[in-house]
Every structure is written in C-alpha cells, then in structure tokens.
mmCIF file of C-alpha atoms in Angstrom:
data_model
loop_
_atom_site.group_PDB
_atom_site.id
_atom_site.type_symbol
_atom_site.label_atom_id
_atom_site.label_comp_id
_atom_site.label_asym_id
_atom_site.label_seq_id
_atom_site.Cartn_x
_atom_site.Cartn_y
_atom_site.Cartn_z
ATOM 1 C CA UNK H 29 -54.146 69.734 -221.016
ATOM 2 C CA UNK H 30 -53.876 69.981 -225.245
ATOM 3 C CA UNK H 31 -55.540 73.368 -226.322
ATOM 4 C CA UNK H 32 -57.868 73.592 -229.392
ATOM 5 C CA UNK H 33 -54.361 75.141 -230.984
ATOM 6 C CA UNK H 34 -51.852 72.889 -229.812
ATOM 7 C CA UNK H 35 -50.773 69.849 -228.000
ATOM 8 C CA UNK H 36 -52.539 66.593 -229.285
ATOM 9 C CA UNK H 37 -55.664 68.076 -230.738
ATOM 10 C CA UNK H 38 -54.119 70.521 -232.265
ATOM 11 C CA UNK H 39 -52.194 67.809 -234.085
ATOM 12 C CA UNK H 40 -54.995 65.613 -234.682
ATOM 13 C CA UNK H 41 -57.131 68.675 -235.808
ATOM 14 C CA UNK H 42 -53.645 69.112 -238.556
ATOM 15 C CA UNK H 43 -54.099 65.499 -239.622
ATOM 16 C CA UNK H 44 -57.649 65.151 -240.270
ATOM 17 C CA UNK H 45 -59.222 67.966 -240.048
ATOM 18 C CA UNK H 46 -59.615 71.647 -240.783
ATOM 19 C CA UNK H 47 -56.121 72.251 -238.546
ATOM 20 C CA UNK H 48 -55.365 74.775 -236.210
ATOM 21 C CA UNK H 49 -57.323 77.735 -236.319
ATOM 22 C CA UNK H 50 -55.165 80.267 -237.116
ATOM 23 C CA UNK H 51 -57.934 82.887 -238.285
ATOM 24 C CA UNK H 52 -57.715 86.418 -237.130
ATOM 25 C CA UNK H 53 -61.130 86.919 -234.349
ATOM 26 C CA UNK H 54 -62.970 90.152 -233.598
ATOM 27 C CA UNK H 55 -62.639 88.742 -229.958
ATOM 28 C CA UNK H 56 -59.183 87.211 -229.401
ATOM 29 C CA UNK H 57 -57.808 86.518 -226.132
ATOM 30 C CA UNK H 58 -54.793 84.321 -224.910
ATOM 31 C CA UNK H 59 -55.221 81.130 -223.444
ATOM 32 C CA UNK H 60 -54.587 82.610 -219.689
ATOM 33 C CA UNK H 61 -57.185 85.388 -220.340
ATOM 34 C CA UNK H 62 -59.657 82.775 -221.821
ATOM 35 C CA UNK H 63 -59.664 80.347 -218.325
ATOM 36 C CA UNK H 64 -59.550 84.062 -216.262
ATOM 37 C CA UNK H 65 -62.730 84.544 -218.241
ATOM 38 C CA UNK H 66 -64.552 81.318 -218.588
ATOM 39 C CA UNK H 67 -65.838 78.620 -215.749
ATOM 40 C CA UNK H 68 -64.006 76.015 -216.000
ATOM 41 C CA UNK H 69 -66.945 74.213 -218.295
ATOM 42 C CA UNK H 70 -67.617 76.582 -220.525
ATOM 43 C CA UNK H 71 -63.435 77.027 -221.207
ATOM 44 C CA UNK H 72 -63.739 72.857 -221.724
ATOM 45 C CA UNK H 73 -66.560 72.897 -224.012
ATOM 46 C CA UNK H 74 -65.699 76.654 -225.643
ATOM 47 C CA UNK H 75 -61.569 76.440 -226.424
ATOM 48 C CA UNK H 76 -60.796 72.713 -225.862
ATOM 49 C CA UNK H 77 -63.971 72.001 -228.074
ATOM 50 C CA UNK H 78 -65.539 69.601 -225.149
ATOM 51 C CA UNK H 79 -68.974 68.054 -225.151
ATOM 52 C CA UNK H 80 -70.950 68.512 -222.313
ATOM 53 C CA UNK H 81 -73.151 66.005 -221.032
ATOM 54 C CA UNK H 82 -76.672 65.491 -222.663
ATOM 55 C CA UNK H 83 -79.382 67.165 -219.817
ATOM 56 C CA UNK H 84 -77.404 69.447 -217.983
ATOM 57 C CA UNK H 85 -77.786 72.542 -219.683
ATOM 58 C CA UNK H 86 -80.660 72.346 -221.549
ATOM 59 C CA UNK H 87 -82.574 75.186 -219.949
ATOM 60 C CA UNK H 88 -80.744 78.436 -221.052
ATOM 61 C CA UNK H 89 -82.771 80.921 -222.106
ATOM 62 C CA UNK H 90 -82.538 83.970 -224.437
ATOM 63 C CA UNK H 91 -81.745 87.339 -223.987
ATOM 64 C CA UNK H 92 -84.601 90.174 -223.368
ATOM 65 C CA UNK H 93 -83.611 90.497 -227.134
ATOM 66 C CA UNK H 94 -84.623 87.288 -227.941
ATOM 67 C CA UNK H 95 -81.236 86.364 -228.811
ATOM 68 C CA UNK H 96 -78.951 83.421 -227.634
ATOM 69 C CA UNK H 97 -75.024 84.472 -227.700
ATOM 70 C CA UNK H 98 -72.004 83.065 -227.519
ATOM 71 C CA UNK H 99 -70.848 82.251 -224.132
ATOM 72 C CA UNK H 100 -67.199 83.455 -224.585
ATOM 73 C CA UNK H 101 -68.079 86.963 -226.395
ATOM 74 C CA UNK H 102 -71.688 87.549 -226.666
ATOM 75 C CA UNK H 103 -72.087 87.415 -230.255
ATOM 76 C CA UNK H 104 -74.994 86.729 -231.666
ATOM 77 C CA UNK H 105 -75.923 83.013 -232.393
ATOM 78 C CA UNK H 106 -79.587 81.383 -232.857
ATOM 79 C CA UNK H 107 -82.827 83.421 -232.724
ATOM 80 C CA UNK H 108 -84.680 82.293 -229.971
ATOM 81 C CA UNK H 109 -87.901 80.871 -232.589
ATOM 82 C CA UNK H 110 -85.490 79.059 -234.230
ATOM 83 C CA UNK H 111 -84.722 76.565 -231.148
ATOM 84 C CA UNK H 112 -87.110 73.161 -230.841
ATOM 85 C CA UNK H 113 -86.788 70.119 -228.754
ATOM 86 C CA UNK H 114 -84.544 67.222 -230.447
ATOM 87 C CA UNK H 115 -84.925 65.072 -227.971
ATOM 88 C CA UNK H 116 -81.120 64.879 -227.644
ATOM 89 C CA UNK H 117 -80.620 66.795 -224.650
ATOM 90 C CA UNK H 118 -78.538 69.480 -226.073
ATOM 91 C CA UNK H 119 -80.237 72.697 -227.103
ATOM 92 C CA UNK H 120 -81.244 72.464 -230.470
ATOM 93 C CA UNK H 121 -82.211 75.309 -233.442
ATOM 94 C CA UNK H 122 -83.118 74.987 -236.958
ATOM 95 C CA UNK H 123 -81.227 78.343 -238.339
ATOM 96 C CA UNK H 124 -78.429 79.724 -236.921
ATOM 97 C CA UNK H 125 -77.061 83.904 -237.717
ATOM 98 C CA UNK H 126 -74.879 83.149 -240.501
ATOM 99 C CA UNK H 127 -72.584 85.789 -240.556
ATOM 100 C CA UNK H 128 -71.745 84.730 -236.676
ATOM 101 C CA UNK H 129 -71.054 81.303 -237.569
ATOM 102 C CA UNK H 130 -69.047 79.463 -239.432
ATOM 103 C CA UNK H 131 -68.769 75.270 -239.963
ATOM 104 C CA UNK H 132 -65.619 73.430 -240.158
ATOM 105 C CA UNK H 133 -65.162 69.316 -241.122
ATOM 106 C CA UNK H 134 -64.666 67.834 -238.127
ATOM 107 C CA UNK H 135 -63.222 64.048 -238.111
ATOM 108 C CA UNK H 136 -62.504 64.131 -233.743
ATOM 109 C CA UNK H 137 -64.631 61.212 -233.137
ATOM 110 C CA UNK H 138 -63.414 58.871 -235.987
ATOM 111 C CA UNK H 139 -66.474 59.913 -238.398
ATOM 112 C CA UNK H 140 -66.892 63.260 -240.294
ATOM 113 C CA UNK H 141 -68.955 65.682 -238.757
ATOM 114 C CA UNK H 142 -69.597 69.545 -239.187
ATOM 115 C CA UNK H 143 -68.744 71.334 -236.433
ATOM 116 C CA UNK H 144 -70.017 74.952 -235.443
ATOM 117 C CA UNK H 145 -67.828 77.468 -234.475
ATOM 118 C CA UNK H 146 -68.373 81.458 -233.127
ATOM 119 C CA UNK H 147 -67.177 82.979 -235.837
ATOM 120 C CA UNK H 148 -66.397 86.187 -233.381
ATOM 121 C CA UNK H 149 -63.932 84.689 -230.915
ATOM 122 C CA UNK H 150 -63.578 80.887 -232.193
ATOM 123 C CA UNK H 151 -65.312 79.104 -229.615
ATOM 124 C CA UNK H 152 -66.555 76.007 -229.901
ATOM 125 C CA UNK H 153 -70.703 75.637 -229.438
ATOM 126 C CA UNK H 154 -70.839 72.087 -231.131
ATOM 127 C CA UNK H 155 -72.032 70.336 -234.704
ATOM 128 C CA UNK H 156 -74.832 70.518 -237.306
ATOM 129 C CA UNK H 157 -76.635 67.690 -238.821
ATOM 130 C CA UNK H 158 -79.009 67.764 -241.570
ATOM 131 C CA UNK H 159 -81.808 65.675 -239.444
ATOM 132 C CA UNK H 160 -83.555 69.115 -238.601
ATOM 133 C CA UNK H 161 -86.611 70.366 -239.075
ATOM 134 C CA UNK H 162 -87.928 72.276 -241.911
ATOM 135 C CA UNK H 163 -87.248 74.911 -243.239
ATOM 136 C CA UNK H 164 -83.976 74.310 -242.818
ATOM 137 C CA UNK H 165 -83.794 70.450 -242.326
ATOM 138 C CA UNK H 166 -80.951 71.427 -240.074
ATOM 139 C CA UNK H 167 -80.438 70.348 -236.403
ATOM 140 C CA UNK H 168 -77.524 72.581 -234.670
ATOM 141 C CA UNK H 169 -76.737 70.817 -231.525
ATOM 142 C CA UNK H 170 -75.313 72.854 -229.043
ATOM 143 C CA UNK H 171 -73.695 72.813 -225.916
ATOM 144 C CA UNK H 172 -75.913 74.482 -223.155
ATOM 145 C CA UNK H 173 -72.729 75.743 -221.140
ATOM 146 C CA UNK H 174 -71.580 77.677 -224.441
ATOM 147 C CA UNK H 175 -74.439 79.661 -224.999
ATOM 148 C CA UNK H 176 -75.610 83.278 -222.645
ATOM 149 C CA UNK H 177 -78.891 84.602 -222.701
ATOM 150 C CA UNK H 178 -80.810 85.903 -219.742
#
C-alpha cells in the first residue's frame, strides 16, 4: 500500500499537487509507529489521506473542553460551536483553529480541491469548501474517524 510520502500518491501528490510533505511536525512518527498507533481506519483516512464513508462517523463528540482534536496527536482542531449539520454526512464546522491547520491544493480526484491537514503531526482530516455558513462561508468536511473528543 502507497503512503501519503511515497509509492503512487506520493508521485501523483509530486505531479499535481502540493508534493510530498516533507515539513518538519511537532508530532512525527515513522510509518511503523503510525499503524502501531492508529486503527486501521483512522491510519487510512489520517496518513494515506482516505475518505471514509459518508454516515459512519458522524457522531463524535468533543472533549470536556469543548474541543475536537486530531485523531493522530490530539491537537487542537474545530471548537465544538463551530460544527453544524451539512447534510453531507461528514462532520462539518464553519471555523477551524488556524494555527493547527493548514490547507494544501489538492488535485487527487481529477478537480482542485483544498485539503485540510493537522498542522501538528500531518494527518489528513479532509477538505474545505467555501459553501459554509456564515461567518465564515466555509464548510470543513471532515472525516469522523480522524477526529478525538470524548
């Protein structure tokens, strides 16, 4: 199986789009200690940047903090009054902690999209389009299985 940083997607990342992620993390990990760590969903979704399916993880909730956080290193990700229902069966929040995210172009599915990142470890959470709702006008869709609360 082709890792986020290698293989085939690694390549097709180099081609057309932001290529391998070769930024130094807060959080990093190698690939062994990253499946020792992760269910095998959440290392699909989180370092192979998978897509779970819509409805099956819609329900996670946030931390006593009211927090959500990444599901590979706990950083802090979307404040729980930020999330609203989309309707598209992913969780979905209008604002997400800046300085724990970042975006990167994204061209995987033959169209360009921006995809969200944890800007503490690299995971994979999933993409943000700008059919939100205000303030933001923002709609970050992401992955149930990639997110920790309670």
């Amino acid at each position: 199986m082709a890792t986020r940083n290698g293989g085939l997607t690694g390549l097709f990342r180099k081609l057309v789009g932001d290529g391998p992620d070769n930024t130094r993390r807060a959080v990093e990990k190698t690939d062994a200690q990253w499946r020792d760590a992760l269910t095998p969903d959440k290392y699909r979704v989180l370092r192979d940047a998978g897509t779970e399916r819509p409805f099956t993880n819609e329900d996670v909730h946030p931390d006593a903090d009211g927090m959500y956080r990444c599901g590979g290193c706990n950083a802090a990700l979307f404040r729980a009054d930020t999330k609203f229902d989309s309707g598209s069966g992913w969780p979905s929040f209008y604002e997400a902690e800046e300085n724990n995210v970042e975006l990167r172009r994204d061209f995987s599915m033959g169209m360009p999209r921006t995809e969200v990142v944890c800007k503490a470890c690299g995971g994979h959470l999933g993409h943000v389009f700008n059919d939100g709702p205000r303030p933001t006008g923002k709609r970050y869709c992401i992955n149930g299985c990639a997110l920790a609360g309670d």
